[in-house]
Amino acid sequence: MRILDETALKYIPDRIEDANKGSYGHVLVIAGSNGMSGAAFLSSMAAYRSGAGLVRILTVSKNRTILQTLLPEAIITTYDEREAFESKDCLLSKIKQCLDWASVVVLGPGLSTEYYAKIIVEYVLSECYVPMIIDADALNIIASDNSLTKYYTDNIIITPHIGEMSRLINIPIEDILADTQKYAKEYANKYGITVVLKSHKSVIAAKEDTFINESGTPAMAKAGSGDVLCGIIAGMFCLGIEDDLAVALGVYIHGLAGNLAGQKQGEHSIIARDILDNIGEALNRRKRNGLI
């Protein structure tokens, strides 16, 4: 077991001097539904703040205008929910084109659990071969249909909070809280995936190591915080960091950015955007503390 503290920041590399946007990955964020554009924004912005070169958001058509306004740096690709009923092949072709473009995928924030979202989740699970961070509604869809776990492969990282983990494994929340390491490791080992079990001390059950995160604050228990985490982990992959370490660093940086936000805004007052706003300062701590 490895404890994550500030020394982990030494693994964040410097920017390549002659880099272009293609040097730092393509993040595909499959997120957002009607009334839930914020989840897509938070994950996508977090990926950019964490070093990603280019981010594409795949979301419902209703979200195009607001996301282009909130994040003009992102590519926006949209679909209509009715495509799942009326032209399923067209919808799946659009998703495939996005997957072929991506070097890392975020699946699930604010996606909904409607029929069209289930079609998307099953297709992406079966066709994605790059690192994929699965969260929120995608996890709830998997929990409601355990047969989808047949698509699990070692490129998958799931990021459930305790309630989502309870639904995935049908174990009471209080039992999981009593031994988070046990349940995270059991699920990871059963399916050969990486599990980030989010709690007051998040557990990362990865392929070769188990990490315990010591950054973070209870103030981060706010809507959108998990969406930011997904984007940060995606950003770590874009920096070229190895699989297990990319996930662990993403969790640590997320918590550290939350700590910094809490110091500035107060423990009760931070929101997910405050975590976003402190990602850069968290990353810069490696230089300030002489870690590189």
Short mmCIF file of C-alpha atoms in Angstrom, two decimals:
data_model
loop_
_atom_site.label_atom_id
_atom_site.label_comp_id
_atom_site.label_asym_id
_atom_site.label_seq_id
_atom_site.Cartn_x
_atom_site.Cartn_y
_atom_site.Cartn_z
CA MET A 1 0.00 0.00 0.00
CA ARG A 2 1.28 3.46 -0.90
CA ILE A 3 0.30 6.71 0.79
CA LEU A 4 -0.19 9.69 -1.52
CA ASP A 5 1.35 12.91 -0.23
CA GLU A 6 2.96 15.98 -1.79
CA THR A 7 6.08 14.07 -2.85
CA ALA A 8 3.94 12.47 -5.57
CA LEU A 9 4.03 15.76 -7.45
CA LYS A 10 7.60 15.07 -8.52
CA TYR A 11 6.19 12.76 -11.19
CA ILE A 12 4.49 15.65 -13.01
CA PRO A 13 6.72 16.36 -16.04
CA ASP A 14 7.65 19.75 -17.43
CA ARG A 15 5.92 20.88 -20.62
CA ILE A 16 7.73 19.83 -23.80
CA GLU A 17 9.47 22.91 -25.17
CA ASP A 18 8.40 22.42 -28.78
CA ALA A 19 4.98 20.95 -27.96
CA ASN A 20 1.83 21.52 -29.98
CA LYS A 21 -1.74 20.71 -28.97
CA GLY A 22 -1.36 17.25 -30.49
CA SER A 23 1.51 16.50 -28.14
CA TYR A 24 -0.81 16.29 -25.16
CA GLY A 25 -3.62 13.98 -26.06
CA HIS A 26 -7.22 14.08 -27.15
CA VAL A 27 -9.76 13.81 -24.34
CA LEU A 28 -13.29 12.74 -25.25
CA VAL A 29 -15.86 13.66 -22.59
CA ILE A 30 -19.15 11.81 -23.08
CA ALA A 31 -21.30 13.65 -20.61
CA GLY A 32 -24.24 15.91 -19.99
CA SER A 33 -27.97 15.62 -20.65
CA ASN A 34 -30.85 18.07 -20.77
CA GLY A 35 -30.32 20.36 -17.75
CA MET A 36 -26.95 18.78 -16.89
CA SER A 37 -24.50 20.67 -19.10
CA GLY A 38 -22.46 21.61 -16.04
CA ALA A 39 -21.13 18.09 -15.60
CA ALA A 40 -19.69 18.10 -19.12
CA PHE A 41 -18.18 21.54 -18.58
CA LEU A 42 -16.52 20.66 -15.28
CA SER A 43 -14.90 17.46 -16.56
CA SER A 44 -13.72 19.13 -19.76
CA MET A 45 -12.31 22.22 -18.11
CA ALA A 46 -10.54 20.07 -15.53
CA ALA A 47 -8.89 18.09 -18.34
CA TYR A 48 -7.65 21.30 -19.93
CA ARG A 49 -6.44 22.72 -16.59
CA SER A 50 -4.54 19.47 -15.99
CA GLY A 51 -2.60 19.58 -19.25
CA ALA A 52 -4.75 18.06 -22.00
CA GLY A 53 -4.04 19.42 -25.48
CA LEU A 54 -7.51 19.07 -26.97
CA VAL A 55 -10.93 18.21 -25.51
CA ARG A 56 -14.04 17.12 -27.38
CA ILE A 57 -17.43 16.98 -25.66
CA LEU A 58 -20.03 14.52 -26.95
CA THR A 59 -23.39 15.59 -25.55
CA VAL A 60 -27.06 16.19 -26.35
CA SER A 61 -27.91 18.90 -28.88
CA LYS A 62 -29.59 21.07 -26.24
CA ASN A 63 -26.21 21.62 -24.58
CA ARG A 64 -24.34 22.97 -27.60
CA THR A 65 -24.89 26.69 -27.09
CA ILE A 66 -24.18 26.78 -23.37
CA LEU A 67 -21.04 24.63 -23.67
CA GLN A 68 -19.68 26.65 -26.57
CA THR A 69 -20.21 29.73 -24.40
CA LEU A 70 -18.71 28.25 -21.22
CA LEU A 71 -15.79 26.52 -22.93
CA PRO A 72 -15.06 27.80 -26.44
CA GLU A 73 -11.73 25.93 -26.37
CA ALA A 74 -13.56 22.59 -26.62
CA ILE A 75 -14.82 20.83 -29.74
CA ILE A 76 -18.55 20.17 -29.38
CA THR A 77 -20.16 17.16 -31.05
CA THR A 78 -23.85 16.61 -30.40
CA TYR A 79 -26.60 14.06 -30.90
CA ASP A 80 -30.35 14.09 -30.46
CA GLU A 81 -31.75 11.67 -27.89
CA ARG A 82 -34.28 10.48 -30.47
CA GLU A 83 -31.47 9.04 -32.58
CA ALA A 84 -31.36 6.05 -30.22
CA PHE A 85 -34.88 5.16 -31.39
CA GLU A 86 -35.01 6.51 -34.94
CA SER A 87 -31.48 6.12 -36.33
CA LYS A 88 -29.41 4.03 -33.92
CA ASP A 89 -26.77 3.18 -36.52
CA CYS A 90 -26.22 6.88 -37.17
CA LEU A 91 -25.78 7.54 -33.45
CA LEU A 92 -23.31 4.67 -33.06
CA SER A 93 -21.35 5.80 -36.12
CA LYS A 94 -21.01 9.27 -34.59
CA ILE A 95 -19.77 7.78 -31.32
CA LYS A 96 -17.28 5.55 -33.14
CA GLN A 97 -15.79 8.53 -34.95
CA CYS A 98 -15.28 10.26 -31.61
CA LEU A 99 -13.75 7.15 -30.03
CA ASP A 100 -11.34 6.73 -32.95
CA TRP A 101 -10.18 10.31 -32.36
CA ALA A 102 -9.67 9.97 -28.59
CA SER A 103 -6.59 9.02 -26.59
CA VAL A 104 -8.50 9.02 -23.28
CA VAL A 105 -12.24 8.97 -22.57
CA VAL A 106 -14.44 10.23 -19.72
CA LEU A 107 -17.84 8.52 -19.66
CA GLY A 108 -20.86 9.29 -17.52
CA PRO A 109 -21.01 12.67 -15.74
CA GLY A 110 -24.55 14.01 -16.01
CA LEU A 111 -25.34 11.54 -18.81
CA SER A 112 -28.73 10.43 -17.40
CA THR A 113 -29.94 6.82 -17.18
CA GLU A 114 -32.47 7.12 -20.00
CA TYR A 115 -32.66 4.57 -22.83
CA TYR A 116 -30.39 6.56 -25.15
CA ALA A 117 -27.74 6.81 -22.41
CA LYS A 118 -27.82 3.04 -21.92
CA ILE A 119 -27.24 2.55 -25.65
CA ILE A 120 -24.26 4.91 -25.49
CA VAL A 121 -22.74 3.30 -22.39
CA GLU A 122 -22.94 -0.25 -23.76
CA TYR A 123 -21.46 0.76 -27.10
CA VAL A 124 -18.60 2.74 -25.56
CA LEU A 125 -17.80 -0.08 -23.12
CA SER A 126 -17.60 -2.54 -25.99
CA GLU A 127 -15.62 -0.33 -28.40
CA CYS A 128 -13.24 1.80 -26.31
CA TYR A 129 -9.62 0.63 -26.22
CA VAL A 130 -7.92 3.66 -24.64
CA PRO A 131 -7.91 4.63 -20.95
CA MET A 132 -11.49 5.32 -19.90
CA ILE A 133 -12.69 6.95 -16.68
CA ILE A 134 -16.25 5.88 -15.84
CA ASP A 135 -18.31 7.86 -13.35
CA ALA A 136 -21.77 8.88 -12.19
CA ASP A 137 -24.67 7.87 -14.45
CA ALA A 138 -22.56 5.40 -16.44
CA LEU A 139 -21.88 3.59 -13.16
CA ASN A 140 -25.56 3.66 -12.29
CA ILE A 141 -26.39 2.14 -15.68
CA ILE A 142 -23.84 -0.64 -15.06
CA ALA A 143 -25.25 -1.20 -11.56
CA SER A 144 -28.73 -1.65 -13.02
CA ASP A 145 -27.48 -4.15 -15.62
CA ASN A 146 -24.62 -6.23 -14.28
CA SER A 147 -24.22 -7.98 -17.65
CA LEU A 148 -22.39 -4.85 -18.85
CA THR A 149 -19.40 -5.87 -16.72
CA LYS A 150 -18.61 -8.42 -19.45
CA TYR A 151 -17.08 -5.49 -21.34
CA TYR A 152 -14.66 -4.58 -18.55
CA THR A 153 -11.02 -4.59 -19.63
CA ASP A 154 -7.83 -3.30 -18.06
CA ASN A 155 -8.16 0.12 -19.73
CA ILE A 156 -11.09 0.99 -17.42
CA ILE A 157 -10.98 3.19 -14.33
CA ILE A 158 -14.19 3.56 -12.33
CA THR A 159 -14.62 6.39 -9.81
CA PRO A 160 -17.63 5.57 -7.61
CA HIS A 161 -18.55 7.36 -4.41
CA ILE A 162 -19.72 5.12 -1.57
CA GLY A 163 -23.36 5.17 -2.68
CA GLU A 164 -22.47 4.22 -6.25
CA MET A 165 -20.21 1.45 -5.00
CA SER A 166 -23.03 0.14 -2.84
CA ARG A 167 -25.26 -0.09 -5.92
CA LEU A 168 -22.52 -1.79 -7.96
CA ILE A 169 -21.85 -4.56 -5.45
CA ASN A 170 -25.17 -4.65 -3.57
CA ILE A 171 -23.47 -4.18 -0.19
CA PRO A 172 -24.80 -1.70 2.42
CA ILE A 173 -23.04 1.65 2.61
CA GLU A 174 -22.13 1.18 6.26
CA ASP A 175 -20.33 -2.10 5.48
CA ILE A 176 -18.29 -0.49 2.71
CA LEU A 177 -17.37 2.45 4.93
CA ALA A 178 -16.08 -0.01 7.53
CA ASP A 179 -13.47 -1.37 5.09
CA THR A 180 -13.14 0.69 1.91
CA GLN A 181 -9.84 -0.90 0.99
CA LYS A 182 -11.31 -4.38 1.02
CA TYR A 183 -14.23 -3.62 -1.25
CA ALA A 184 -12.23 -1.49 -3.68
CA LYS A 185 -9.57 -4.19 -4.06
CA GLU A 186 -12.08 -7.03 -4.35
CA TYR A 187 -13.97 -5.32 -7.18
CA ALA A 188 -10.77 -4.30 -8.96
CA ASN A 189 -9.32 -7.81 -8.74
CA LYS A 190 -12.57 -9.47 -9.80
CA TYR A 191 -12.77 -7.55 -13.06
CA GLY A 192 -9.15 -6.56 -13.74
CA ILE A 193 -9.91 -2.84 -13.66
CA THR A 194 -8.82 0.14 -11.54
CA VAL A 195 -11.17 1.36 -8.83
CA VAL A 196 -11.08 4.81 -7.26
CA LEU A 197 -13.41 4.53 -4.27
CA LYS A 198 -14.11 8.10 -3.21
CA SER A 199 -14.47 8.85 0.50
CA HIS A 200 -12.77 10.97 3.17
CA LYS A 201 -9.60 8.98 2.37
CA SER A 202 -10.04 7.74 -1.17
CA VAL A 203 -8.67 4.31 -2.07
CA ILE A 204 -7.15 3.65 -5.47
CA ALA A 205 -7.06 -0.08 -6.18
CA ALA A 206 -4.89 -0.13 -9.29
CA LYS A 207 -3.33 -2.88 -11.38
CA GLU A 208 -0.09 -3.16 -9.42
CA ASP A 209 -0.52 -1.00 -6.31
CA THR A 210 -3.09 0.18 -3.82
CA PHE A 211 -2.90 3.88 -2.92
CA ILE A 212 -4.46 5.78 -0.04
CA ASN A 213 -4.98 9.47 -0.68
CA GLU A 214 -4.30 11.96 2.11
CA SER A 215 -5.22 15.18 0.31
CA GLY A 216 -8.69 16.68 0.30
CA THR A 217 -11.21 18.17 2.68
CA PRO A 218 -14.84 17.48 3.66
CA ALA A 219 -15.66 20.79 1.96
CA MET A 220 -15.27 18.96 -1.37
CA ALA A 221 -18.44 16.96 -0.78
CA LYS A 222 -20.32 19.17 -3.22
CA ALA A 223 -22.07 18.67 -6.55
CA GLY A 224 -19.60 18.58 -9.45
CA SER A 225 -16.52 17.62 -7.45
CA GLY A 226 -16.45 14.13 -8.96
CA ASP A 227 -16.81 15.56 -12.47
CA VAL A 228 -13.67 17.61 -11.87
CA LEU A 229 -11.82 14.51 -10.66
CA CYS A 230 -12.57 12.65 -13.90
CA GLY A 231 -11.11 15.49 -15.94
CA ILE A 232 -7.97 15.71 -13.83
CA ILE A 233 -7.30 11.98 -14.18
CA ALA A 234 -7.76 12.30 -17.95
CA GLY A 235 -5.27 15.18 -17.93
CA MET A 236 -2.68 13.04 -16.16
CA PHE A 237 -2.88 10.47 -18.96
CA CYS A 238 -2.38 13.28 -21.47
CA LEU A 239 0.88 14.21 -19.75
CA GLY A 240 2.19 10.75 -20.60
CA ILE A 241 2.17 9.41 -17.05
CA GLU A 242 1.89 5.63 -16.60
CA ASP A 243 -1.54 4.13 -15.90
CA ASP A 244 -1.54 3.48 -12.13
CA LEU A 245 0.41 6.62 -11.34
CA ALA A 246 -1.78 8.76 -13.61
CA VAL A 247 -4.87 7.74 -11.67
CA ALA A 248 -3.22 8.16 -8.27
CA LEU A 249 -1.80 11.58 -9.17
CA GLY A 250 -5.19 12.70 -10.46
CA VAL A 251 -6.80 11.82 -7.13
CA TYR A 252 -4.06 13.54 -5.13
CA ILE A 253 -4.10 16.74 -7.23
CA HIS A 254 -7.90 16.89 -7.01
CA GLY A 255 -7.70 16.75 -3.22
CA LEU A 256 -4.85 19.26 -3.06
CA ALA A 257 -6.78 21.71 -5.26
CA GLY A 258 -9.71 21.24 -2.88
CA ASN A 259 -7.48 21.97 0.11
CA LEU A 260 -6.29 25.19 -1.51
CA ALA A 261 -9.85 26.20 -2.39
CA GLY A 262 -10.98 25.55 1.17
CA GLN A 263 -8.23 27.77 2.56
CA LYS A 264 -9.37 30.63 0.33
CA GLN A 265 -13.15 30.24 0.37
CA GLY A 266 -13.78 28.58 3.72
CA GLU A 267 -14.66 24.98 4.45
CA HIS A 268 -18.38 25.43 3.87
CA SER A 269 -18.23 27.70 0.87
CA ILE A 270 -16.23 26.09 -1.91
CA ILE A 271 -17.91 24.83 -5.07
CA ALA A 272 -16.58 22.62 -7.84
CA ARG A 273 -15.41 25.63 -9.86
CA ASP A 274 -13.16 26.63 -6.96
CA ILE A 275 -11.44 23.25 -7.25
CA LEU A 276 -10.99 23.93 -10.97
CA ASP A 277 -9.49 27.33 -10.25
CA ASN A 278 -6.84 25.81 -7.97
CA ILE A 279 -5.60 22.97 -10.18
CA GLY A 280 -2.83 25.16 -11.59
CA GLU A 281 -1.61 26.18 -8.15
CA ALA A 282 -1.66 22.54 -7.03
CA LEU A 283 0.47 21.52 -10.01
CA ASN A 284 2.90 24.38 -9.44
CA ARG A 285 3.64 23.19 -5.90
CA ARG A 286 6.15 20.74 -7.34
CA LYS A 287 8.36 23.67 -8.35
CA ARG A 288 7.73 25.76 -5.26
CA ASN A 289 8.73 22.90 -2.98
CA GLY A 290 11.77 21.88 -5.01
CA LEU A 291 10.32 18.55 -6.11
CA ILE A 292 11.77 18.84 -9.61
#
